[in-house]
Short mmCIF file of C-alpha atoms in Angstrom, two decimals:
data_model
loop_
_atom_site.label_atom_id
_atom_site.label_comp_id
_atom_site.label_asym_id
_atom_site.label_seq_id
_atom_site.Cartn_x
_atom_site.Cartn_y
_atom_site.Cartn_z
CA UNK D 1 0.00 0.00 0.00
CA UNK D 2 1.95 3.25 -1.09
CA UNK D 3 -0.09 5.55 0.65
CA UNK D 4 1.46 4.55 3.87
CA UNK D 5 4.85 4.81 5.36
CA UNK D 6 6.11 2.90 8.48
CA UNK D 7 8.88 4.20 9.99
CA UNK D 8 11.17 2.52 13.65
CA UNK D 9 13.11 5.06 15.90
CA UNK D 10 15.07 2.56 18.16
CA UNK D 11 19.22 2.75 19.74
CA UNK D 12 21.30 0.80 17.45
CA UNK D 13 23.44 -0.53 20.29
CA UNK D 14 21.51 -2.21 23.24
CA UNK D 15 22.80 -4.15 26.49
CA UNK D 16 21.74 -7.48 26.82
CA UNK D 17 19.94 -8.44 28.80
CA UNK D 18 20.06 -5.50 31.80
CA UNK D 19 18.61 -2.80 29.54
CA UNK D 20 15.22 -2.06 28.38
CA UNK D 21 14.73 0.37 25.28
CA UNK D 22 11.82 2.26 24.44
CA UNK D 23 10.97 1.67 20.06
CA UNK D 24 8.72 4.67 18.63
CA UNK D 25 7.13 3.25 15.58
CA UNK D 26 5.07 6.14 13.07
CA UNK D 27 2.40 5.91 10.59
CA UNK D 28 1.47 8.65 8.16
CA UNK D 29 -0.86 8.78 4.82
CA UNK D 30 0.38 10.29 1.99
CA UNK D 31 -2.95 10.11 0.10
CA UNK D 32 -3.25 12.90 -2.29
CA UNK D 33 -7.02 11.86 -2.67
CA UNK D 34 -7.58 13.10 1.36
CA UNK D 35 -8.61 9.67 1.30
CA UNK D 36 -8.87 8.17 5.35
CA UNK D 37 -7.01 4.89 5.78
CA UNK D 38 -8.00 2.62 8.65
CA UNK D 39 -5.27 1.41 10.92
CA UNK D 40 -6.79 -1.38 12.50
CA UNK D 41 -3.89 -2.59 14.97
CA UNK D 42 -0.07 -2.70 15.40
CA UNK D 43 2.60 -5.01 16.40
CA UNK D 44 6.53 -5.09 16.84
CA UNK D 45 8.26 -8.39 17.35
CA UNK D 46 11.75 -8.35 18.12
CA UNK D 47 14.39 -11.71 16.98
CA UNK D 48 16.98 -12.57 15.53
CA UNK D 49 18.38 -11.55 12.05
CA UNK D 50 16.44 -13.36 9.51
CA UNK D 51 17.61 -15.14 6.93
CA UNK D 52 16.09 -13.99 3.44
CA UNK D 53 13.55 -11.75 3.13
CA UNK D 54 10.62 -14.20 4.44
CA UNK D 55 8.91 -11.67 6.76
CA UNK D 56 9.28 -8.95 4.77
CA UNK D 57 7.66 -7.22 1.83
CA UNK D 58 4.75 -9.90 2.31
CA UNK D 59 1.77 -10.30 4.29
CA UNK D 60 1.97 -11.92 8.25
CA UNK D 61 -1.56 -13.47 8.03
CA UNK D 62 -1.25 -14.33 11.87
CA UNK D 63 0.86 -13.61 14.90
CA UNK D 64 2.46 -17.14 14.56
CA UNK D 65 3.78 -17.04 11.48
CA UNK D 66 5.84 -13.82 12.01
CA UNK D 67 6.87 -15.39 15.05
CA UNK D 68 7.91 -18.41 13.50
CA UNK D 69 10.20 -16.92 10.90
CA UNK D 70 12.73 -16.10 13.49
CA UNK D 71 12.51 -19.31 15.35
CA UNK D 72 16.34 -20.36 14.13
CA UNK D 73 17.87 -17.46 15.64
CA UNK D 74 16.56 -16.75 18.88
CA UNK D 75 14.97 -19.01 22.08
CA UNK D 76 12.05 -17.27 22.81
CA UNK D 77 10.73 -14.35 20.53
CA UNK D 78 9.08 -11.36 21.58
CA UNK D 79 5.90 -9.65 20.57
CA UNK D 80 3.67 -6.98 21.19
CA UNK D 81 0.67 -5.48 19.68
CA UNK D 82 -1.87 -2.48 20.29
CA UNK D 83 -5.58 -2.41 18.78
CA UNK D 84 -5.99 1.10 17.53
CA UNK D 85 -9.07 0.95 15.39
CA UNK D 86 -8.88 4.80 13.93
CA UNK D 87 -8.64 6.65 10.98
CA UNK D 88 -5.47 8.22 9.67
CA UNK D 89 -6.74 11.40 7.44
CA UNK D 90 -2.98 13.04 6.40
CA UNK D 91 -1.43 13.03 8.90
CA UNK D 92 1.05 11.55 11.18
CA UNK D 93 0.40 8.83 14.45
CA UNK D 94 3.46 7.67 16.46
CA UNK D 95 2.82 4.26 18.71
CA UNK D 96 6.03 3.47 21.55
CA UNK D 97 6.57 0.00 22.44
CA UNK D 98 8.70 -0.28 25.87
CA UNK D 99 10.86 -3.49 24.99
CA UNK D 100 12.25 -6.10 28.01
CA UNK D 101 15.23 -7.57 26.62
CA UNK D 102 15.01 -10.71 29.12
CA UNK D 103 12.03 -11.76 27.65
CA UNK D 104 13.69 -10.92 23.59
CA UNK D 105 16.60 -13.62 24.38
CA UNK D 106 18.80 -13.21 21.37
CA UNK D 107 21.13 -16.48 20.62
CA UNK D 108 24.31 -14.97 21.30
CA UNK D 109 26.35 -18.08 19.09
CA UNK D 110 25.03 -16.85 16.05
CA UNK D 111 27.57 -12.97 15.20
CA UNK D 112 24.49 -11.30 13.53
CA UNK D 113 22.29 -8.23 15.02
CA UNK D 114 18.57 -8.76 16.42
CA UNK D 115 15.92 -7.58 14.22
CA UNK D 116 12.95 -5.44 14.88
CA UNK D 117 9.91 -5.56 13.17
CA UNK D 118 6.79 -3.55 12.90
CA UNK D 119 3.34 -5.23 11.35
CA UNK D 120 0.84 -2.70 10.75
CA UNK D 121 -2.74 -3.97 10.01
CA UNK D 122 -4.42 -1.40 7.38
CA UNK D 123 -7.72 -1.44 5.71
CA UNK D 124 -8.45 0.70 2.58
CA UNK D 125 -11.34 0.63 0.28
CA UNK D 126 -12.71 -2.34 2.44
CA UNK D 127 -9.26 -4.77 1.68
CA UNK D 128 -7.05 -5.45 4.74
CA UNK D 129 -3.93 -5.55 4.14
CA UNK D 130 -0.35 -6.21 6.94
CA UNK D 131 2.42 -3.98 5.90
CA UNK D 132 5.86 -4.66 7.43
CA UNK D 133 9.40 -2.38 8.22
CA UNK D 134 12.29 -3.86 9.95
CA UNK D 135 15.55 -2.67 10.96
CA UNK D 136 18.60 -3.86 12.46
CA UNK D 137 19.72 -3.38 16.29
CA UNK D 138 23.49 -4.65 17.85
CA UNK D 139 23.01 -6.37 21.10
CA UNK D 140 25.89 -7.12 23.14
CA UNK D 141 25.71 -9.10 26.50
CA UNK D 142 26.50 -7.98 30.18
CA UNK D 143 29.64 -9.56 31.03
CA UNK D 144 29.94 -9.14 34.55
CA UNK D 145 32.70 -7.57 36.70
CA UNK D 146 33.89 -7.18 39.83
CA UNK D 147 34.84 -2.94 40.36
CA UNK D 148 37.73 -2.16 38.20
CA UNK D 149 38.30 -4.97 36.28
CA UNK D 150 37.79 -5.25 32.29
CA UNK D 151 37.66 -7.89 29.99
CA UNK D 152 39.26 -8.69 26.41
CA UNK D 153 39.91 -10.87 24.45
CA UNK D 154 44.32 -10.57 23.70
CA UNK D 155 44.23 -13.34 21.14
CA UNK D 156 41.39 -12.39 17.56
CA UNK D 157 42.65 -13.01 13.90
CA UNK D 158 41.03 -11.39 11.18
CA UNK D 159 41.00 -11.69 7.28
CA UNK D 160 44.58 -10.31 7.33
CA UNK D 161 45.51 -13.94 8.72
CA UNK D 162 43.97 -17.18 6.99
CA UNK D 163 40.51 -16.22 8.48
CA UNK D 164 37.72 -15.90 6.00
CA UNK D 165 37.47 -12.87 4.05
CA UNK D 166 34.15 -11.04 6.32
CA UNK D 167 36.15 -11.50 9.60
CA UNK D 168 37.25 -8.05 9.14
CA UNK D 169 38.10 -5.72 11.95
CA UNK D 170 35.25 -4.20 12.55
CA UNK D 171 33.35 -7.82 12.59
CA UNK D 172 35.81 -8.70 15.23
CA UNK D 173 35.67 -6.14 17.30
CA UNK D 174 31.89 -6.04 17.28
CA UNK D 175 31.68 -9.69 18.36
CA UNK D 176 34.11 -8.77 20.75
CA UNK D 177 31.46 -6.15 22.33
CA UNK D 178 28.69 -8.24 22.24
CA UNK D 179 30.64 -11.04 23.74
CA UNK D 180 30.41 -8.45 26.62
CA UNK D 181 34.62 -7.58 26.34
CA UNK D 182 35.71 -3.68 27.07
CA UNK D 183 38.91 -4.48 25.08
CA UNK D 184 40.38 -6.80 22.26
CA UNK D 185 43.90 -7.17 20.70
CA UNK D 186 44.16 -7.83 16.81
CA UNK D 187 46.75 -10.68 16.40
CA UNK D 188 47.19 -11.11 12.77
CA UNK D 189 49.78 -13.20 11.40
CA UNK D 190 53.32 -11.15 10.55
CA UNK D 191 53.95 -13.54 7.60
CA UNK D 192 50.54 -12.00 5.95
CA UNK D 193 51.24 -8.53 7.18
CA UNK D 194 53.88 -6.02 6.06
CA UNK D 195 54.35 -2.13 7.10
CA UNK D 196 51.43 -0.84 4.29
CA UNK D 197 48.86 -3.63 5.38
CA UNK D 198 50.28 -3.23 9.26
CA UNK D 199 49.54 0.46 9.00
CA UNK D 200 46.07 -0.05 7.24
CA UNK D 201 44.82 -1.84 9.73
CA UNK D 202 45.69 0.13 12.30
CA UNK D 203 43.40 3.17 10.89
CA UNK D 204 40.61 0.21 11.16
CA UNK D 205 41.17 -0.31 14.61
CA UNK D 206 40.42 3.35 15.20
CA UNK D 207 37.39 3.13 13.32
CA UNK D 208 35.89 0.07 15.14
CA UNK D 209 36.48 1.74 18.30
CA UNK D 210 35.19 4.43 17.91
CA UNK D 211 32.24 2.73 16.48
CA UNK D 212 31.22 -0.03 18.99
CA UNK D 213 33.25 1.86 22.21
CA UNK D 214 35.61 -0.78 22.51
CA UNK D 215 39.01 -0.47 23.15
CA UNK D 216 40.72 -2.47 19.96
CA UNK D 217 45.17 -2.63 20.35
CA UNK D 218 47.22 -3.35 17.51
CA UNK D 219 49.15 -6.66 18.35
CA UNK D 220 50.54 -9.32 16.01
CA UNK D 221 51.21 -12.83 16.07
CA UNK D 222 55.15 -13.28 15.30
CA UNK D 223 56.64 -17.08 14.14
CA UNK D 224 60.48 -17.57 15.28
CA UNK D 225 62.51 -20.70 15.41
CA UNK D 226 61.04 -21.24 18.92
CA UNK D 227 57.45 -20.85 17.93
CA UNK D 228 54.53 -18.47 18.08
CA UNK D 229 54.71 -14.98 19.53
CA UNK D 230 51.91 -12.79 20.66
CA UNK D 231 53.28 -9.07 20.58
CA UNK D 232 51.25 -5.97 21.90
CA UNK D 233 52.71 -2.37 22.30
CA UNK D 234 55.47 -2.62 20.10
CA UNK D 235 54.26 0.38 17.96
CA UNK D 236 55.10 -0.56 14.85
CA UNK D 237 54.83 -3.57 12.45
CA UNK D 238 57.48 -6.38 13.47
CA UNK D 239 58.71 -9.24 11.29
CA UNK D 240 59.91 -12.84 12.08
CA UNK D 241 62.36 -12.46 9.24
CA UNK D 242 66.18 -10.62 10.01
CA UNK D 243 67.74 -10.60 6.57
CA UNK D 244 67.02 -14.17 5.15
CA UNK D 245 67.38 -15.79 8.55
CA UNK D 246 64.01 -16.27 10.80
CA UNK D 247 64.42 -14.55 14.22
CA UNK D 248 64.81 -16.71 16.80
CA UNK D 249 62.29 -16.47 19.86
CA UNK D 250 65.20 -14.65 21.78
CA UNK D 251 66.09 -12.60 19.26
CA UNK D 252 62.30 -11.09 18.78
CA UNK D 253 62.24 -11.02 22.94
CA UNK D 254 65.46 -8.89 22.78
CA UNK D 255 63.95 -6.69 19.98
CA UNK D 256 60.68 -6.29 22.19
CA UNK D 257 62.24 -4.96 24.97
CA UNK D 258 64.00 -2.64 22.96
CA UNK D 259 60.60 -1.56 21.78
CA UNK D 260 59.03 -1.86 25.56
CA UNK D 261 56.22 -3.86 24.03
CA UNK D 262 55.65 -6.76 25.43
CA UNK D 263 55.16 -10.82 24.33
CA UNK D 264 53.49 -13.97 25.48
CA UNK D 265 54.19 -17.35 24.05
CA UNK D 266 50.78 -18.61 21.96
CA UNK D 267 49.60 -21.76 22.84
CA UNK D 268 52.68 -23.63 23.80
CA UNK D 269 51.56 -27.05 23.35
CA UNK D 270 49.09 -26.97 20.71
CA UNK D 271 49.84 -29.74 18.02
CA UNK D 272 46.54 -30.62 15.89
CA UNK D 273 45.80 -31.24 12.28
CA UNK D 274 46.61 -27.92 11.97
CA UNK D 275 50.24 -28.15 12.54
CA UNK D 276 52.82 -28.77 15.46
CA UNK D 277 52.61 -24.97 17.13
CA UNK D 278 54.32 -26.19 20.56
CA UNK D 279 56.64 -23.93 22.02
CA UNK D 280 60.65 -25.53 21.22
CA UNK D 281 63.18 -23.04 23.03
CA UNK D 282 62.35 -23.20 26.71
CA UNK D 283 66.08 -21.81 27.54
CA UNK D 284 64.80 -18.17 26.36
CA UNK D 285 64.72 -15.58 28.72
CA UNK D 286 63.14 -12.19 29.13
CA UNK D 287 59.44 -12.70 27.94
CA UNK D 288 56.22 -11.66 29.79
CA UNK D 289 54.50 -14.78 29.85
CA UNK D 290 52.38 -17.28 28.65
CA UNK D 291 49.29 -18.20 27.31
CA UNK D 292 47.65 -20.37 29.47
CA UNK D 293 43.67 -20.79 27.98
CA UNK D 294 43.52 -20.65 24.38
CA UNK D 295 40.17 -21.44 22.34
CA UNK D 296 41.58 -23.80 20.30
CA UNK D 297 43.28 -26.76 22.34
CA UNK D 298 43.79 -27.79 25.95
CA UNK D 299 45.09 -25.65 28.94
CA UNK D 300 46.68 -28.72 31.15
CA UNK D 301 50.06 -28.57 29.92
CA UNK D 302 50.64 -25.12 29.78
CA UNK D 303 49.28 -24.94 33.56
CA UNK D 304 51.90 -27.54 34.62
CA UNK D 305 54.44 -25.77 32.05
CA UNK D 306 53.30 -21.90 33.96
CA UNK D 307 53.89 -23.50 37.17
CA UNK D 308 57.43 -24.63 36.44
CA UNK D 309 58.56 -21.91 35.03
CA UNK D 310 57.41 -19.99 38.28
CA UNK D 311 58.50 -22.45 40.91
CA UNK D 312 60.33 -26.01 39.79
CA UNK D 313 62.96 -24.20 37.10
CA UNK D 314 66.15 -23.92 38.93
CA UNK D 315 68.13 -20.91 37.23
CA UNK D 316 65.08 -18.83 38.50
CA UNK D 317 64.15 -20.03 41.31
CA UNK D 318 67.19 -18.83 42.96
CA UNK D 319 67.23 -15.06 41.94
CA UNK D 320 63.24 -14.55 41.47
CA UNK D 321 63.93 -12.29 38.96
CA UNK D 322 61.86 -13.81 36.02
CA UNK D 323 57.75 -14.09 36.79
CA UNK D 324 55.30 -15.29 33.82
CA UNK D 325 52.27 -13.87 33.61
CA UNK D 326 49.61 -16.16 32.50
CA UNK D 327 46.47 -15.10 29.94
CA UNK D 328 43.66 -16.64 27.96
CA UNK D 329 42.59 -16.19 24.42
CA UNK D 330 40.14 -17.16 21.84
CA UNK D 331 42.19 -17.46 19.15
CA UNK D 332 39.77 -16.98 17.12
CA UNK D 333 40.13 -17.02 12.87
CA UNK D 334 36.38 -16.56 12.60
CA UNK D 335 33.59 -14.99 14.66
CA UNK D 336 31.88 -17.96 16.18
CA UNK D 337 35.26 -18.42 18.30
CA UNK D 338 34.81 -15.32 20.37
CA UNK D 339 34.44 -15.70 23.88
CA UNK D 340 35.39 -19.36 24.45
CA UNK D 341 38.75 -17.84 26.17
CA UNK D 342 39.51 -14.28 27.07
CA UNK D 343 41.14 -12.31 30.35
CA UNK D 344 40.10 -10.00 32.79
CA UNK D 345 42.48 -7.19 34.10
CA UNK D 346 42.69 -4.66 36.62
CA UNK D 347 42.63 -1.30 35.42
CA UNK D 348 40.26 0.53 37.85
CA UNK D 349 37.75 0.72 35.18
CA UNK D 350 40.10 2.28 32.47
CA UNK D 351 39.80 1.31 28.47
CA UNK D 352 43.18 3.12 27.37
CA UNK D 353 45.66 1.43 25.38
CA UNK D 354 47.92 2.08 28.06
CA UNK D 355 46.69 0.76 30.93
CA UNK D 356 45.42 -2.59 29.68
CA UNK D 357 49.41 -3.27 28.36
CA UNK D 358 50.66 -2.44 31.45
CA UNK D 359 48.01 -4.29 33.41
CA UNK D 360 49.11 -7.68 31.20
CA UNK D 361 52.67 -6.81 31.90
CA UNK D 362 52.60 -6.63 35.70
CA UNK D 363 50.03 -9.72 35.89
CA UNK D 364 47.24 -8.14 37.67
CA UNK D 365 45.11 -10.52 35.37
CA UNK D 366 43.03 -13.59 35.41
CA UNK D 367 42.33 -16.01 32.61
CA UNK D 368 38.99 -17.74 31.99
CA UNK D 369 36.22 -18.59 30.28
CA UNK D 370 33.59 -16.86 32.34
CA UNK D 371 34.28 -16.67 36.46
CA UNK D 372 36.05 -14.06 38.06
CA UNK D 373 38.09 -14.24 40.90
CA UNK D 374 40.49 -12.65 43.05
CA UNK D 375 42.66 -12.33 45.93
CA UNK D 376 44.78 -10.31 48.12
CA UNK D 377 47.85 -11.23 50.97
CA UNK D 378 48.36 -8.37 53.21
CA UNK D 379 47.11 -5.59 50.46
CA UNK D 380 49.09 -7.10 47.87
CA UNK D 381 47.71 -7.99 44.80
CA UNK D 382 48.05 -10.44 41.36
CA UNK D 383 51.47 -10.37 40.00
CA UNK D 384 52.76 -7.97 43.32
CA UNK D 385 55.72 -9.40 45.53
CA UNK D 386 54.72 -9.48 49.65
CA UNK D 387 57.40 -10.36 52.33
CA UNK D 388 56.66 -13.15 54.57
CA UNK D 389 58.43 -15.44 57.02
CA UNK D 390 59.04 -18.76 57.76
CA UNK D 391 55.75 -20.68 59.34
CA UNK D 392 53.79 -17.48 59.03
CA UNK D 393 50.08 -17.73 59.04
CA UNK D 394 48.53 -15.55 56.81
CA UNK D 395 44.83 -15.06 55.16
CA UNK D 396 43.92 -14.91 51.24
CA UNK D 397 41.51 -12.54 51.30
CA UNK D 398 39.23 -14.30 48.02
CA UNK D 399 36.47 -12.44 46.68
CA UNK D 400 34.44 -13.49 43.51
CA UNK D 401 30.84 -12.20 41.66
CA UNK D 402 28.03 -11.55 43.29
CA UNK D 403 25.77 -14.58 42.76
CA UNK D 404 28.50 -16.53 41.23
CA UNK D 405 27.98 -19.89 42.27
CA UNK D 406 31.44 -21.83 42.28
CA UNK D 407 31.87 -25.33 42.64
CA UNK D 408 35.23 -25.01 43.58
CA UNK D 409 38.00 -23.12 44.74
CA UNK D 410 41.33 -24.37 44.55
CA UNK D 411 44.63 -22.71 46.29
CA UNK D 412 47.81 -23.53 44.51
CA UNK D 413 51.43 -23.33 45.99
CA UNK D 414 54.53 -22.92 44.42
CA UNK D 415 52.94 -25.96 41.76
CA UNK D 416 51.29 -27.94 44.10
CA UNK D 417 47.66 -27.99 45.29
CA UNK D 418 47.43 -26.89 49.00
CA UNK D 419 44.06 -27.04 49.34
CA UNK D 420 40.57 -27.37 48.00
CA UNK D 421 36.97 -26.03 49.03
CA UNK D 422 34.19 -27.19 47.40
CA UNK D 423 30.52 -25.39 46.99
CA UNK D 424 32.33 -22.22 47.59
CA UNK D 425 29.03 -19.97 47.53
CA UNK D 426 27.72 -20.23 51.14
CA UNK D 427 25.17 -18.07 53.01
CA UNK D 428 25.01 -15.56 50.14
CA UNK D 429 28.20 -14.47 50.14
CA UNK D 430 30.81 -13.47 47.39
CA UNK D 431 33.97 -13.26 49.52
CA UNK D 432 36.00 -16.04 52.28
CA UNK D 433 39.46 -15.69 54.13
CA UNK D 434 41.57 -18.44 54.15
CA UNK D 435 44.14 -19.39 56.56
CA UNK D 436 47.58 -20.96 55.10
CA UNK D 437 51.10 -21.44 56.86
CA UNK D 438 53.83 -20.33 54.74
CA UNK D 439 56.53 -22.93 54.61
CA UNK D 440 58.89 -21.77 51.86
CA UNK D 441 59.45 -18.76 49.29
CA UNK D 442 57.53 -19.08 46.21
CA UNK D 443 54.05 -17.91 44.62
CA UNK D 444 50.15 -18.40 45.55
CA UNK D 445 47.21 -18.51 42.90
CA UNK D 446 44.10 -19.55 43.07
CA UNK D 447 42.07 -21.91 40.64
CA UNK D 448 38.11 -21.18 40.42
CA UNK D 449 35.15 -23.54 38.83
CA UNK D 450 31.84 -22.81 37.93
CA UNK D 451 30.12 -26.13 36.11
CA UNK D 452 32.61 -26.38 33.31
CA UNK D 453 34.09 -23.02 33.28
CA UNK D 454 37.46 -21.70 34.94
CA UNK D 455 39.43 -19.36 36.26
CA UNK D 456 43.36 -19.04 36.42
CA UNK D 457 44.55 -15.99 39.15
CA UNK D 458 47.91 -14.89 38.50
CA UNK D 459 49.97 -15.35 41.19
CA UNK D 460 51.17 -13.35 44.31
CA UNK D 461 54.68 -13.68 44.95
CA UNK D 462 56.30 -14.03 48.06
CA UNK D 463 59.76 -13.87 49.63
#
C-alpha cells in the first residue's frame, strides 16, 4: 500500500539483557485523494536476524507465522501489539513499544544483530492488508565484573591472517562487544602482514572503536625458530624475518624490549591437524608470559608448564627475577570463536591502550572462560611481591561475583595444590578468608570452577 509509510526510531546498540529500550514506531498517509485509511492494529516483534527476506515485503496473516520466521535465531521471541481501530486522514500517528530484553533472548552463538519488526494492520477501500518495516539493532551481553576490572579478548585473527574474508576488523571487534569484552587485541599473522597492510589496519582499529566503544590494540602474532609470539605495544609492524634468517624467539624477545612492548608465548603445546605450534626453546629468557587458555586446544600442559617456570625451574628459582604472567585467548580465525577464552584485568575501570598493556605486563590478570576471581595477601595484589616469614600464618583474602555460584576453589602453591573447598558460595556471600602457613618462598594462585568453566589468578609472589 503506497499511501502509507512505516517508519522505527530505536538505539542501534543495546545491552543485553540488563537494559530495556523504548521503540517509537510512526504511521502517516500520503494520500493525495484526502482519502482516510483505517489502521486497525499494530505489532513489533523483536528476533533474531532473519535469513532472506521471508517476513518482509509480504503479508503476516497471523501472529504465529511472524513469530515463527525467526525461530532459528533466537529461544524465545518477543511480541507486542496495540488495537488502535482509527482513521489516519494526512497526517502523522506515532505508537512506543517499551521493549524487556530478558524476555527478547537473542542467541548470542550466532555474530548477527537482532531484528525489529513492525506489522501494521491497514484497511483501505474495504481490503485489509499487513504492511511490514524492519531494521537492524546490535546487542551485546552484560559480562559481569567485579569494580575495576575489564575484559578482552588478547588473542582475535582477522582476514589479514587465513581467516575468512568477512572476519574483518570491525566484525571482530563487534563480536568482541557483544561477547560483553571492554577491550580486544588484533593478532594477525606477521607472515601475511607487512608495514602498508600493518599500518592499514591500524586506521581500522580506530574506526571500530570508535564505532562499537571498545578499546581495539594493535598486536601481532610473530613465528620464530622457537614458535609463536603474541606481541602488543610494540608500535610498529614487526617481522619474524632478520635478513634471510628467521628470528629466533630470543632474538624477537630482545627486539621487544628494545621496543618496551611486550610478548606472550601462543599456545605452547598446541599440536593438531593444523600443525605442530608447541613452544621448542624453553632456555629463552626475558618474555612476559604465557598463554595459558587458548580457544583452540587444551590448557593442562601449559598450567603444569606456567607452574614450572614460576617455581620447579632452577636458574630462577634462585634469583626470582623472572615471573610469567599467564592469559587466555580465543584465538579466534572466525567470529563464532569469540568468547570461548579471554582475560580480565585490573585497570580501575580504564579502556586506554595504556593501561590494559601495562596491566598484562605486571600480571594483575586472570584467565577464563567466564568466572572471576580474586585475591589479596596483606594488600598485595596479582602479579605484586609481599614479604613473609618462615611458618607465618597468613589469610587470602578471596572475593568473587556476586551470585557466582562456584563449585570449587582451589589454592595452589609454588605448583602444588594446597588445598581445596568445594561449593564455595555459602550463606550468600561473594567473599572467604583463608588461613595458610607459609613454609617456603615461592608464589600463591588460586584456581576457580563454575560447572565447566574456569578461572586461572595470577599469582602473588612471596619472599
Amino acid at each position: 500500500m503506497k499511501d502509507i509509510k512505516i517508519t522505527i526510531d530505536s538505539p542501534d546498540i543495546v545491552r543485553w539483557p540488563e537494559t530495556d529500550f523504548r521503540v517509537c514506531v510512526s504511521i502517516s498517509n500520503t494520500a493525495k485523494d484526502h482519502q482516510d485509511i483505517f489502521i486497525k492494529e499494530i505489532g513489533i516483534w523483536a528476533g533474531g536476524v532473519i535469513l532472506g527476506s521471508a517476513a518482509v515485503g509480504r503479508k503476516l496473516p497471523s501472529i504465529a507465522e511472524g513469530v515463527a520466521v525467526a525461530r532459528t535465531l533466537i529461544e524465545k521471541p518477543y511480541y507486542q501489539k496495540k488495537k488502535l481501530l482509527r482513521f489516519l486522514n494526512n497526517s502523522i500517528c506515532s505508537f512506543t513499544f517499551d521493549i524487556n530484553l530478558k524476555a527478547v533472548k537473542p542467541d548470542l552463538s550466532y555474530g548477527d544483530n537482532f531484528k525489529l519488526v513492525a506489522t501494521v494492520s491497514v484497511i483501505k477501500d474495504g481490503k485489509e492488508e499487513r504492511l511490514d518495516v524492519s531494521r537492524e539493532v546490535v546487542y551485546y551481553q552484560a559480562l559481569q565484573k567485579l569494580p575495576g576490572w575489564v575484559a578482552g579478548d588478547p588473542h582475535v585473527h582477522t582476514r589479514y591472517s587465513d581467516a575468512l574474508p568477512w572476519c574483518t576488523v570491525k566484525r571482530q571487534a563487534l563480536a568482541c562487544k557483544k561477547a560483553g569484552f571492554d577491550w580486544v587485541i588484533i593478532t594477525d599473522h606477521d607472515d601475511l602482514l607487512d608495514p602498508i597492510a600493518y599500518a592499514r589496519e591500524r586506521l581500522q582499529c580506530r574506526a571500530a572503536e570508535k564505532m562499537f566503544d571498545i578499546a581495539v590494540l594493535l598486536g601481532e602474532e610473530v613465528t620464530t625458530t622457537g614458535g609463536d609470539v603474541l606481541v602488543y605495544g610494540a608500535g610498529r609492524y614487526i617481522s619474524r624475518w632478520e635478513g634471510s634468517s628467521q628470528k629466533t624467539g630470543q632474538e624477537l624477545i630482545d627486539e621487544l624490549r628494545f621496543s618496551k612492548g611486550v610478548c606472550f608465548l601462543a599456545h605452547p603445546f598446541r599440536c593438531d591437524i593444523f600443525g605442530d605450534h608447541r613452544w621448542k626453546e624453553w632456555h629463552v629468557s626475558g618474555y612476559t608470559g604465557l598463554e595459558i587458555l587458548n580457544g583452540r586446544c587444551s590448557e593442562q600442559k601449559a598450567l603444569e608448564a606456567w607452574d614450572w617456570l614460576a617455581w620447579e625451574r632452577d636458574d630462577w628459582k634462585e634469583t626470582g627475577e623472572q615471573r610469567w604472567v599467564g592469559i587466555g585467548g580465543s584465538d579466534a580465525h572466525h567470529l563464532f570463536g569469540i568468547g570461548r577464552k579471554f582475560t580480565f584485568v585490573f585497570t580501575d575501570g580504564s579502556k586506554s591502550h595504556s593501561s590494559i598493556i601495562n596491566a598484562l605486563r605486571s600480571g594483575y590478570a586472570v584467565a577464563s572462560n567466564g568466572p572471576l576471581v580474586d585475591f589479596t595477601v596483606k594488600g598485595k595484589h596479582l602479579g605484586e611481591t609481599v614479604t613473609l616469614h618462615q611458618g607465618e600464618r597468613i589469610f587470602l583474602a578471596v572475593r568473587w561475583l556476586q551470585g557466582q555460584r562456584l563449585d570449587r576453589l582451589r589454592v595452589v602453591m609454588n605448583g602444588r595444590a594446597i588445598l581445596e573447598i568445594d561449593d564455595i558460595t555459602f550463606h550468600n556471600s561473594n567473599s572467604i578468608q583463608i588461613p595458610i602457613t607459609i613454609q617456603d618462598p615461592g608464589f600463591i594462585r588460586i584456581e576457580a570452577e563454575e560447572g565447566n568453566k574456569v578461572a586461572y589468578t595470577n599469582p602473588i609472589f612471596f619472599t
